[in-house]
Amino acid sequence: MGSHDGHCYCQGTGAKCLSASRIPHCKGLVLHDCHAEILAMRAFNFWLMSECHSVLAQEAQSVEYTNRHTNDSASPYIQRRQADISNANIKRGPEPPFEIQPDVRIYMYCTCAPCGDASMELCIAAQDDPTPWAIPAPETEPDNTPSDTNNESTRATPLLSGRGDFSKLGIVRRKPARADAESTKSKSCSDKITLRQVSSLLNYETSLLVAPTENAYIAALVLPEEEITRVGCARCFGEDGRMKGLKGRAWPIGNGNGAEIETGTGDEAVVGPESRYRYEFRPFQVLSIPTDQLKSQWPFRKPRASDPISEIESDDQSQPDPAATMKKAKPSNLSSIWVRAPTVPIPADAEGAPRTVIGDTGSKSLPSLRGSKTGLFENIINGVRQGNKLSAPGLRGASALSRAKSWSYCEVVLGSIFPPSTESAGPVDGDADGGRVNAGTGPPVLQTSTYREFKEADLTETIRARRSAIQSAREVLAGWVPNSGDEAWGLDVLVDTKKRKR
């Protein structure tokens, strides 16, 4: 949002994630983690990519190429990298061509405290018996499970449950689940948000397009007053909490290899004027919404035991026992995703323009949020679009936020920068007749054949710095077990082999 106004650009709801045994069968078409916070962050990156795509499409239709190298931008949210404005090679440069506008600040609102370390005190207080649960026999990472990190020590680290072991604080946890549910390797929302304090909100695909600056990080996490424990948030997210080992460390873009430097030691002078493009630990503020304001603005919030009886649905208001009238909230298996449309609509004839980026919900009208047009709207069940099977989602069942479609859309946008050629490697826009954007003179990302190659390719200095920063953050967090197994597939998974009904 800008410095003088605030708008919602994406939102997500949900409280489900896949078990570890399902991951190898996803083939990039299924969302592993459908907790609301994770969907919202993925949705933000989708919106940012669509904003980049919109700007590139407008530039391509501009009469004068020089418009690319001025401070005038088609978007109030992103602009060309200022260090590159006078660089005539930016059109073919391998580094991210955009940065977020300097007056933009990102705020993340959560209706509940993120699962994991930030909410452990709330979890303890909600128990009838706050005694820590008995610690079960350690469940360790199998030796034959491939690892996508260099931290071999995590392979023998026990996987802790989401809510158990109350006496252990400041640790990496997996998503909470029922005691009889199959375990997952998806890390808690607290842990994933904490990692974003180092890697920024930009995911891998968006990092190929947008440079990491200070305002690419969350400025503040906003929570209901009743969902905040200051001790837990300080331990989980604060600069003197579990991440204090990263204070004073940075991974700048501009020293040639993305190597780490120590801030405040003069090392920034070696990097040069581009040192503001960097990864580093940037703790955010934790802001609160007063309970009275929350109740008045959101009457359908999650009920709490402390709510007065009159505020809880009950047929018998004369019940004297509060426990008898307390309404327990049950998590739904349905998740929803809403993303705002790009500032300027992407022309239908733009290079690589998707036929549509709006999810098929079966509705003839699309929702708007306080006047904002919809760019994406999907309902998700079990990681796939509603109405499709988890066992065989196919092209139609894959969410626009899935790995396969995110990679595909990233190639579409990169294809607007680099000279494209078309080959029959698979679709990029959800159309079975489409071709894959490729470029002999483009970055290696446009020439990879599997998702693993895409993520491991030696692409740019920005990506090298990002990998180094994430690896260091995981080492400080300790116990970060990779949720691997869904990497050995290519964009051919997006080929629609089913005949459409006429």
Coordinates of C-alpha atoms in Angstrom, one line a residue:
M1 CA 0.0 0.0 0.0
G2 CA 1.1 3.6 -0.6
S3 CA 2.2 5.9 2.2
H4 CA -1.1 7.9 2.1
D5 CA -3.7 5.2 1.5
G6 CA -4.3 1.5 2.1
H7 CA -5.7 -1.1 -0.2
C8 CA -6.1 -4.9 0.0
Y9 CA -4.3 -6.7 -2.9
C10 CA -4.8 -10.3 -1.9
Q11 CA -6.4 -12.4 0.7
G12 CA -6.6 -16.1 1.6
T13 CA -8.5 -18.3 4.0
G14 CA -7.8 -21.8 5.0
A15 CA -6.5 -24.2 7.7
K16 CA -5.4 -27.4 5.8
C17 CA -2.2 -28.8 4.4
L18 CA -1.1 -32.1 2.8
S19 CA 0.5 -35.0 4.6
A20 CA 4.1 -35.8 3.8
S21 CA 3.1 -39.0 1.9
R22 CA 1.0 -37.0 -0.6
I23 CA 3.8 -34.6 -1.7
P24 CA 5.6 -36.9 -4.2
H25 CA 2.3 -37.3 -6.1
C26 CA 1.5 -33.6 -6.5
K27 CA 3.6 -33.0 -9.7
G28 CA 3.4 -29.3 -9.2
L29 CA -0.4 -29.2 -9.5
V30 CA -1.4 -29.3 -5.9
L31 CA -0.9 -26.7 -3.2
H32 CA 1.0 -28.3 -0.3
D33 CA 0.0 -25.7 2.3
C34 CA -3.4 -24.1 2.4
H35 CA -3.2 -22.2 5.7
A36 CA -4.5 -18.7 5.1
E37 CA -1.1 -16.9 5.8
I38 CA 0.7 -19.0 3.2
L39 CA -2.0 -18.6 0.6
A40 CA -2.0 -14.8 1.1
M41 CA 1.8 -14.7 0.6
R42 CA 1.6 -16.8 -2.6
A43 CA -1.3 -14.6 -3.8
F44 CA 0.8 -11.5 -3.2
N45 CA 3.5 -12.8 -5.4
F46 CA 1.0 -13.7 -8.1
W47 CA -0.3 -10.1 -8.0
L48 CA 3.2 -8.7 -8.2
M49 CA 4.0 -10.9 -11.2
S50 CA 0.8 -9.7 -12.9
E51 CA 1.8 -6.1 -12.2
C52 CA 5.2 -6.7 -13.8
H53 CA 3.5 -8.3 -16.8
S54 CA 1.1 -5.4 -17.1
V55 CA 4.0 -2.9 -17.1
L56 CA 6.0 -4.8 -19.7
A57 CA 2.9 -5.1 -21.9
Q58 CA 2.3 -1.4 -21.7
E59 CA 6.0 -0.7 -22.5
A60 CA 5.8 -3.0 -25.5
Q61 CA 3.0 -1.0 -26.9
S62 CA 4.7 2.3 -26.2
V63 CA 5.6 4.3 -29.3
E64 CA 9.0 5.3 -27.9
Y65 CA 11.4 2.8 -26.3
T66 CA 12.8 5.6 -24.2
N67 CA 9.7 5.5 -22.0
R68 CA 11.3 2.4 -20.4
H69 CA 14.1 4.5 -19.0
T70 CA 12.3 7.3 -17.2
N71 CA 10.9 7.6 -13.8
D72 CA 7.4 7.4 -15.2
S73 CA 5.9 4.0 -14.5
A74 CA 2.7 2.5 -15.6
S75 CA 2.3 1.2 -12.1
P76 CA 2.2 3.1 -8.8
Y77 CA 3.6 0.0 -7.1
I78 CA 6.6 -1.1 -9.1
Q79 CA 9.2 0.8 -11.2
R80 CA 12.3 0.0 -13.2
R81 CA 15.4 -0.4 -11.0
Q82 CA 16.7 3.1 -10.5
A83 CA 20.3 2.0 -10.7
D84 CA 19.6 0.8 -14.2
I85 CA 17.7 3.7 -15.6
S86 CA 20.7 5.0 -17.6
N87 CA 21.8 1.5 -18.5
A88 CA 20.9 0.7 -22.1
N89 CA 21.5 -3.0 -21.5
I90 CA 18.6 -3.4 -19.0
K91 CA 16.4 -4.8 -21.7
R92 CA 18.7 -7.8 -21.9
G93 CA 20.1 -7.7 -18.4
P94 CA 19.9 -10.9 -16.3
E95 CA 19.2 -9.2 -13.0
P96 CA 15.6 -8.3 -11.9
P97 CA 14.5 -5.3 -13.9
F98 CA 12.0 -4.0 -11.4
E99 CA 11.8 -2.8 -7.8
I100 CA 8.9 -1.9 -5.5
Q101 CA 8.1 1.9 -5.5
P102 CA 9.9 3.6 -2.5
D103 CA 6.6 4.9 -0.9
V104 CA 5.0 1.4 -0.8
R105 CA 4.7 -0.4 2.6
I106 CA 3.4 -3.9 3.0
Y107 CA 1.2 -4.8 6.0
M108 CA 0.0 -8.4 6.6
Y109 CA -3.2 -8.8 8.6
C110 CA -4.0 -12.2 10.2
T111 CA -7.3 -12.9 11.9
C112 CA -5.6 -15.4 14.3
A113 CA -2.1 -15.7 15.6
P114 CA 0.0 -17.7 13.2
C115 CA 0.3 -21.4 14.1
G116 CA 3.7 -22.4 15.6
D117 CA 6.0 -20.5 18.0
A118 CA 4.2 -17.2 18.0
S119 CA 1.0 -18.8 19.3
M120 CA 2.4 -21.3 21.8
E121 CA 1.4 -19.2 24.9
L122 CA -2.2 -18.9 23.5
C123 CA -2.2 -22.7 22.9
I124 CA -1.1 -23.3 26.5
A125 CA -3.7 -20.9 27.9
A126 CA -6.5 -22.6 26.0
Q127 CA -5.8 -26.0 27.5
D128 CA -7.8 -27.3 30.5
D129 CA -4.6 -28.8 31.7
P130 CA -1.6 -26.6 30.7
T131 CA 0.9 -29.4 31.7
P132 CA 3.2 -30.1 28.7
W133 CA 2.2 -33.2 26.8
A134 CA 4.4 -36.3 27.0
I135 CA 7.2 -36.2 24.4
P136 CA 6.7 -39.2 21.9
A137 CA 9.5 -41.2 20.4
P138 CA 11.4 -39.0 17.9
E139 CA 10.2 -39.2 14.4
T140 CA 13.2 -38.5 12.1
E141 CA 13.8 -37.7 8.5
P142 CA 14.4 -41.0 6.6
D143 CA 17.9 -41.3 5.2
N144 CA 16.7 -41.9 1.7
T145 CA 14.7 -38.7 1.5
P146 CA 16.3 -36.2 -0.9
S147 CA 17.2 -32.9 0.6
D148 CA 17.1 -29.6 -1.3
T149 CA 19.3 -27.8 1.2
N150 CA 22.9 -28.0 2.1
N151 CA 22.2 -28.3 5.8
E152 CA 22.7 -32.0 6.3
S153 CA 22.2 -31.7 10.1
T154 CA 18.5 -31.2 9.6
R155 CA 18.1 -34.7 8.2
A156 CA 18.3 -36.3 11.6
T157 CA 16.3 -33.7 13.4
P158 CA 13.0 -34.9 15.1
L159 CA 9.8 -33.5 13.5
L160 CA 7.9 -31.9 16.4
S161 CA 4.1 -31.8 16.4
G162 CA 2.3 -28.5 15.9
R163 CA 0.9 -27.9 19.3
G164 CA 2.7 -30.4 21.6
D165 CA 5.8 -30.1 23.8
F166 CA 4.7 -26.9 25.3
S167 CA 7.9 -26.7 27.3
K168 CA 9.9 -26.3 24.1
L169 CA 9.8 -22.7 22.8
G170 CA 11.6 -20.9 20.0
I171 CA 11.8 -24.0 17.8
V172 CA 10.7 -24.9 14.3
R173 CA 7.4 -26.7 14.3
R174 CA 5.3 -28.4 11.7
K175 CA 1.7 -27.6 11.0
P176 CA -0.7 -28.7 13.8
A177 CA -3.1 -31.5 13.1
R178 CA -5.3 -34.0 14.9
A179 CA -3.4 -36.7 16.9
D180 CA -4.7 -39.4 14.6
A181 CA -3.8 -37.5 11.4
E182 CA -0.9 -38.5 9.2
S183 CA 2.1 -36.2 9.8
T184 CA 3.1 -33.3 7.5
K185 CA 6.5 -31.7 6.9
S186 CA 5.0 -28.3 6.2
K187 CA 6.5 -25.8 8.6
S188 CA 4.3 -23.7 10.8
C189 CA 3.1 -20.3 9.6
S190 CA 5.2 -18.7 12.3
D191 CA 8.3 -20.3 10.9
K192 CA 7.5 -19.5 7.3
I193 CA 6.7 -15.8 8.1
T194 CA 9.9 -15.7 10.2
L195 CA 11.9 -16.8 7.2
R196 CA 10.3 -14.1 5.1
Q197 CA 12.0 -11.6 7.5
V198 CA 15.2 -12.6 5.7
S199 CA 14.2 -13.7 2.2
S200 CA 11.6 -10.9 1.9
L201 CA 8.0 -11.5 0.6
L202 CA 9.4 -12.2 -2.8
N203 CA 9.3 -15.9 -3.7
Y204 CA 11.7 -17.6 -6.1
E205 CA 9.8 -16.7 -9.3
T206 CA 9.1 -13.1 -8.3
S207 CA 12.8 -12.7 -7.3
L208 CA 13.7 -13.1 -11.0
L209 CA 11.6 -10.0 -11.7
V210 CA 11.8 -7.7 -8.6
A211 CA 14.9 -6.7 -6.8
P212 CA 15.0 -7.0 -3.0
T213 CA 14.7 -3.7 -1.3
E214 CA 13.7 -2.7 2.2
N215 CA 10.0 -2.3 1.2
A216 CA 9.9 -5.8 -0.3
Y217 CA 9.7 -6.9 3.4
I218 CA 6.7 -7.0 5.7
A219 CA 6.6 -3.6 7.5
A220 CA 4.2 -4.8 10.2
L221 CA 2.1 -7.9 11.1
V222 CA -1.3 -6.8 12.2
L223 CA -3.3 -9.1 14.6
P224 CA -6.3 -8.8 16.8
E225 CA -5.4 -7.7 20.3
E226 CA -6.7 -10.9 21.8
E227 CA -4.5 -12.9 19.5
I228 CA -1.2 -11.4 20.6
T229 CA 1.2 -12.5 23.3
R230 CA 4.1 -10.0 23.3
V231 CA 6.5 -12.5 24.8
G232 CA 5.7 -15.1 22.1
C233 CA 5.9 -12.6 19.2
A234 CA 9.2 -11.1 20.5
R235 CA 10.7 -14.6 20.8
C236 CA 9.5 -15.7 17.4
F237 CA 10.0 -12.6 15.3
G238 CA 12.0 -10.1 17.3
E239 CA 15.6 -9.1 16.8
D240 CA 16.5 -10.4 20.2
G241 CA 14.6 -13.6 19.9
R242 CA 15.5 -16.8 18.1
M243 CA 16.7 -14.9 15.0
K244 CA 19.3 -12.7 16.9
G245 CA 22.1 -14.7 15.3
L246 CA 21.3 -12.9 12.0
K247 CA 21.7 -9.3 13.3
G248 CA 24.2 -7.4 11.4
R249 CA 24.4 -9.9 8.5
A250 CA 23.4 -9.0 4.9
W251 CA 23.6 -10.5 1.4
P252 CA 23.8 -7.6 -1.0
I253 CA 23.4 -7.5 -4.8
G254 CA 26.3 -5.8 -6.4
N255 CA 29.5 -7.5 -5.1
G256 CA 29.5 -10.0 -8.0
N257 CA 28.5 -13.2 -6.2
G258 CA 25.9 -12.4 -3.6
A259 CA 28.3 -13.2 -0.8
E260 CA 27.5 -12.2 2.8
I261 CA 28.8 -9.0 4.4
E262 CA 28.8 -7.6 7.9
T263 CA 26.7 -4.4 8.1
G264 CA 28.1 -1.4 10.0
T265 CA 31.7 -2.4 9.3
G266 CA 32.3 -0.5 6.1
D267 CA 31.7 -3.5 3.9
E268 CA 28.8 -1.7 2.2
A269 CA 31.3 0.7 0.6
V270 CA 32.9 -2.2 -1.3
V271 CA 29.5 -3.2 -2.7
G272 CA 28.8 0.3 -4.0
P273 CA 25.7 2.4 -4.6
E274 CA 23.5 -0.7 -5.3
S275 CA 23.9 -1.9 -1.7
R276 CA 20.3 -1.0 -1.0
Y277 CA 19.4 -4.1 -3.1
R278 CA 20.1 -6.7 -0.5
Y279 CA 18.7 -9.5 1.7
E280 CA 19.0 -9.1 5.4
F281 CA 17.1 -9.8 8.6
R282 CA 14.5 -7.1 8.8
P283 CA 12.2 -7.7 11.9
F284 CA 8.7 -6.2 11.5
Q285 CA 6.5 -4.5 13.9
V286 CA 3.6 -6.4 15.5
L287 CA 0.5 -4.1 15.6
S288 CA -2.8 -4.8 17.3
I289 CA -6.4 -4.1 16.6
P290 CA -8.5 -3.3 19.7
T291 CA -11.0 -6.1 20.5
D292 CA -14.0 -3.7 20.5
Q293 CA -13.1 -2.5 17.0
L294 CA -12.6 -6.0 15.8
K295 CA -16.0 -7.1 17.1
S296 CA -17.8 -4.2 15.4
Q297 CA -16.0 -4.6 12.0
W298 CA -15.9 -8.4 11.8
P299 CA -18.9 -10.0 13.5
F300 CA -18.1 -13.4 12.0
R301 CA -14.7 -13.7 13.6
K302 CA -13.6 -16.9 15.3
P303 CA -15.5 -17.2 18.6
R304 CA -13.6 -17.2 21.9
A305 CA -14.4 -18.7 25.3
S306 CA -14.2 -15.2 26.7
D307 CA -17.0 -13.8 24.5
P308 CA -20.2 -12.9 26.4
I309 CA -23.0 -15.3 26.1
S310 CA -25.1 -12.8 24.2
E311 CA -22.5 -12.7 21.5
I312 CA -22.5 -16.5 21.0
E313 CA -25.2 -18.1 19.0
S314 CA -27.5 -20.0 21.3
D315 CA -31.1 -21.0 21.3
D316 CA -31.2 -20.9 25.1
Q317 CA -29.9 -17.6 26.4
S318 CA -30.8 -18.6 30.0
Q319 CA -28.1 -21.2 30.2
P320 CA -26.1 -20.4 33.4
D321 CA -23.0 -22.4 32.5
P322 CA -20.8 -20.5 30.0
A323 CA -19.2 -23.8 28.9
A324 CA -22.6 -25.1 27.8
T325 CA -23.2 -22.1 25.6
M326 CA -19.6 -21.8 24.2
K327 CA -19.5 -22.3 20.5
K328 CA -16.5 -24.2 19.2
A329 CA -15.2 -23.2 15.9
K330 CA -14.3 -26.1 13.5
P331 CA -11.9 -25.5 10.6
S332 CA -13.4 -25.9 7.2
N333 CA -11.8 -27.9 4.4
L334 CA -12.5 -25.1 2.0
S335 CA -9.9 -22.4 1.3
S336 CA -10.4 -19.3 -0.8
I337 CA -8.1 -17.0 -2.7
W338 CA -8.7 -13.5 -4.0
V339 CA -6.2 -11.3 -5.8
R340 CA -6.6 -7.8 -7.1
A341 CA -6.3 -7.2 -10.8
P342 CA -3.2 -5.4 -12.1
T343 CA -3.4 -1.6 -12.1
V344 CA -3.5 -1.5 -15.9
P345 CA -5.3 -4.5 -17.6
I346 CA -2.9 -6.7 -19.6
P347 CA -3.8 -6.3 -23.3
A348 CA -5.3 -9.5 -24.8
D349 CA -2.7 -9.3 -27.7
A350 CA 0.3 -8.9 -25.4
E351 CA 3.1 -11.4 -25.9
G352 CA 2.4 -14.5 -23.8
A353 CA -0.8 -13.0 -22.3
P354 CA -2.8 -15.6 -20.5
R355 CA -6.2 -16.2 -21.9
T356 CA -7.6 -15.5 -18.4
V357 CA -6.1 -15.3 -15.0
I358 CA -9.4 -15.5 -13.2
G359 CA -10.2 -18.8 -11.7
D360 CA -13.3 -20.7 -12.8
T361 CA -15.6 -20.7 -9.8
G362 CA -18.8 -21.3 -11.8
S363 CA -20.0 -17.9 -10.9
K364 CA -21.2 -15.5 -13.6
S365 CA -20.1 -12.5 -11.6
L366 CA -16.8 -11.9 -9.8
P367 CA -16.5 -10.4 -6.4
S368 CA -15.0 -7.0 -5.8
L369 CA -13.3 -5.9 -2.6
R370 CA -14.1 -2.2 -1.7
G371 CA -14.2 -1.4 -5.4
S372 CA -11.1 -3.3 -6.4
K373 CA -11.4 -5.4 -9.5
T374 CA -10.7 -9.1 -9.3
G375 CA -7.6 -10.6 -11.0
L376 CA -7.9 -14.1 -9.5
F377 CA -10.6 -15.8 -7.5
E378 CA -10.5 -19.5 -6.6
N379 CA -12.0 -21.9 -4.1
I380 CA -9.6 -24.7 -3.0
I381 CA -10.3 -28.1 -1.4
N382 CA -7.4 -30.4 -0.6
G383 CA -4.9 -28.2 -2.5
V384 CA -6.8 -28.2 -5.8
R385 CA -9.6 -26.1 -7.3
Q386 CA -13.0 -27.0 -6.0
G387 CA -14.7 -29.6 -8.2
N388 CA -11.5 -31.5 -9.0
K389 CA -9.9 -34.5 -7.5
L390 CA -6.7 -34.4 -5.5
S391 CA -5.6 -37.7 -7.0
A392 CA -5.9 -36.4 -10.6
P393 CA -6.2 -32.6 -10.7
G394 CA -4.9 -32.1 -14.2
L395 CA -4.7 -28.6 -15.8
R396 CA -8.1 -27.5 -14.8
G397 CA -7.7 -28.5 -11.1
A398 CA -4.4 -26.7 -10.6
S399 CA -4.6 -23.4 -8.8
A400 CA -3.0 -20.4 -10.4
L401 CA -0.8 -20.3 -7.2
S402 CA 0.5 -23.9 -7.7
R403 CA 4.1 -24.6 -8.4
A404 CA 3.5 -25.5 -12.1
K405 CA 1.4 -22.5 -12.9
S406 CA 3.6 -20.1 -11.0
W407 CA 6.7 -21.4 -12.9
S408 CA 4.7 -21.2 -16.2
Y409 CA 3.5 -17.6 -15.5
C410 CA 7.0 -16.6 -14.6
E411 CA 8.2 -17.8 -18.0
V412 CA 5.4 -15.8 -19.6
V413 CA 6.6 -12.6 -17.9
L414 CA 10.3 -13.3 -18.6
G415 CA 9.3 -13.9 -22.2
S416 CA 8.2 -10.3 -22.4
I417 CA 11.8 -9.2 -21.6
F418 CA 13.9 -11.7 -23.6
P419 CA 13.5 -12.7 -27.3
P420 CA 11.0 -15.6 -27.2
S421 CA 10.8 -18.5 -29.5
T422 CA 8.0 -21.2 -29.4
E423 CA 8.5 -24.9 -29.0
S424 CA 6.0 -27.6 -28.1
A425 CA 7.2 -28.2 -24.6
G426 CA 3.8 -27.4 -23.0
P427 CA 1.5 -24.5 -22.3
V428 CA 2.2 -21.4 -20.4
D429 CA -1.3 -20.0 -20.0
G430 CA -3.5 -22.9 -19.3
D431 CA -4.3 -23.4 -23.0
A432 CA -3.6 -26.9 -24.3
D433 CA -2.8 -25.4 -27.7
G434 CA -0.2 -23.0 -26.3
G435 CA 3.6 -23.3 -26.6
R436 CA 6.3 -22.7 -24.0
V437 CA 8.2 -19.5 -24.1
N438 CA 11.9 -20.1 -24.6
A439 CA 14.9 -18.0 -25.5
G440 CA 18.3 -19.0 -26.7
T441 CA 19.7 -15.6 -25.5
G442 CA 17.7 -15.5 -22.3
P443 CA 18.5 -16.6 -18.8
P444 CA 18.9 -20.4 -18.0
V445 CA 15.5 -20.4 -16.3
L446 CA 13.9 -20.4 -19.8
Q447 CA 15.8 -23.5 -20.7
T448 CA 15.3 -25.8 -17.7
S449 CA 13.2 -29.0 -18.2
T450 CA 12.2 -29.9 -14.6
Y451 CA 11.2 -27.9 -11.6
R452 CA 14.2 -29.1 -9.7
E453 CA 16.5 -27.7 -12.5
F454 CA 14.5 -24.5 -12.5
K455 CA 15.0 -24.0 -8.7
E456 CA 18.7 -25.1 -8.8
A457 CA 19.8 -23.3 -11.9
D458 CA 22.7 -20.8 -11.4
L459 CA 20.7 -17.9 -12.6
T460 CA 21.6 -14.4 -11.2
E461 CA 23.5 -12.8 -8.5
T462 CA 20.1 -12.0 -6.8
I463 CA 19.2 -15.7 -6.7
R464 CA 22.6 -16.7 -5.3
A465 CA 22.3 -14.0 -2.6
R466 CA 18.8 -15.2 -1.8
R467 CA 19.9 -18.9 -1.5
S468 CA 22.7 -17.9 0.8
A469 CA 20.4 -15.8 3.0
I470 CA 17.8 -18.5 3.3
Q471 CA 20.4 -21.2 4.1
S472 CA 21.8 -19.0 6.9
A473 CA 18.4 -18.3 8.3
R474 CA 17.5 -22.0 8.3
E475 CA 20.8 -22.8 10.1
V476 CA 19.9 -20.2 12.8
L477 CA 16.4 -21.5 13.2
A478 CA 17.7 -25.1 13.3
G479 CA 15.5 -28.2 12.7
W480 CA 14.2 -27.0 9.3
V481 CA 13.4 -30.4 7.6
P482 CA 12.8 -30.0 3.8
N483 CA 9.4 -30.9 2.6
S484 CA 10.9 -32.4 -0.6
G485 CA 9.6 -34.8 -3.2
D486 CA 7.6 -32.6 -5.6
E487 CA 10.4 -31.5 -8.0
A488 CA 10.8 -34.1 -10.7
W489 CA 8.3 -32.8 -13.3
G490 CA 8.2 -30.4 -16.1
L491 CA 5.8 -28.0 -17.6
D492 CA 4.3 -30.8 -19.7
V493 CA 2.1 -31.5 -16.7
L494 CA 0.1 -28.5 -17.8
V495 CA -0.9 -30.1 -21.1
D496 CA -4.6 -30.7 -21.0
T497 CA -5.2 -34.2 -22.4
K498 CA -8.9 -34.3 -21.5
K499 CA -11.5 -33.5 -24.2
R500 CA -13.6 -30.6 -23.4
K501 CA -17.4 -30.9 -23.5
R502 CA -19.1 -29.0 -26.3

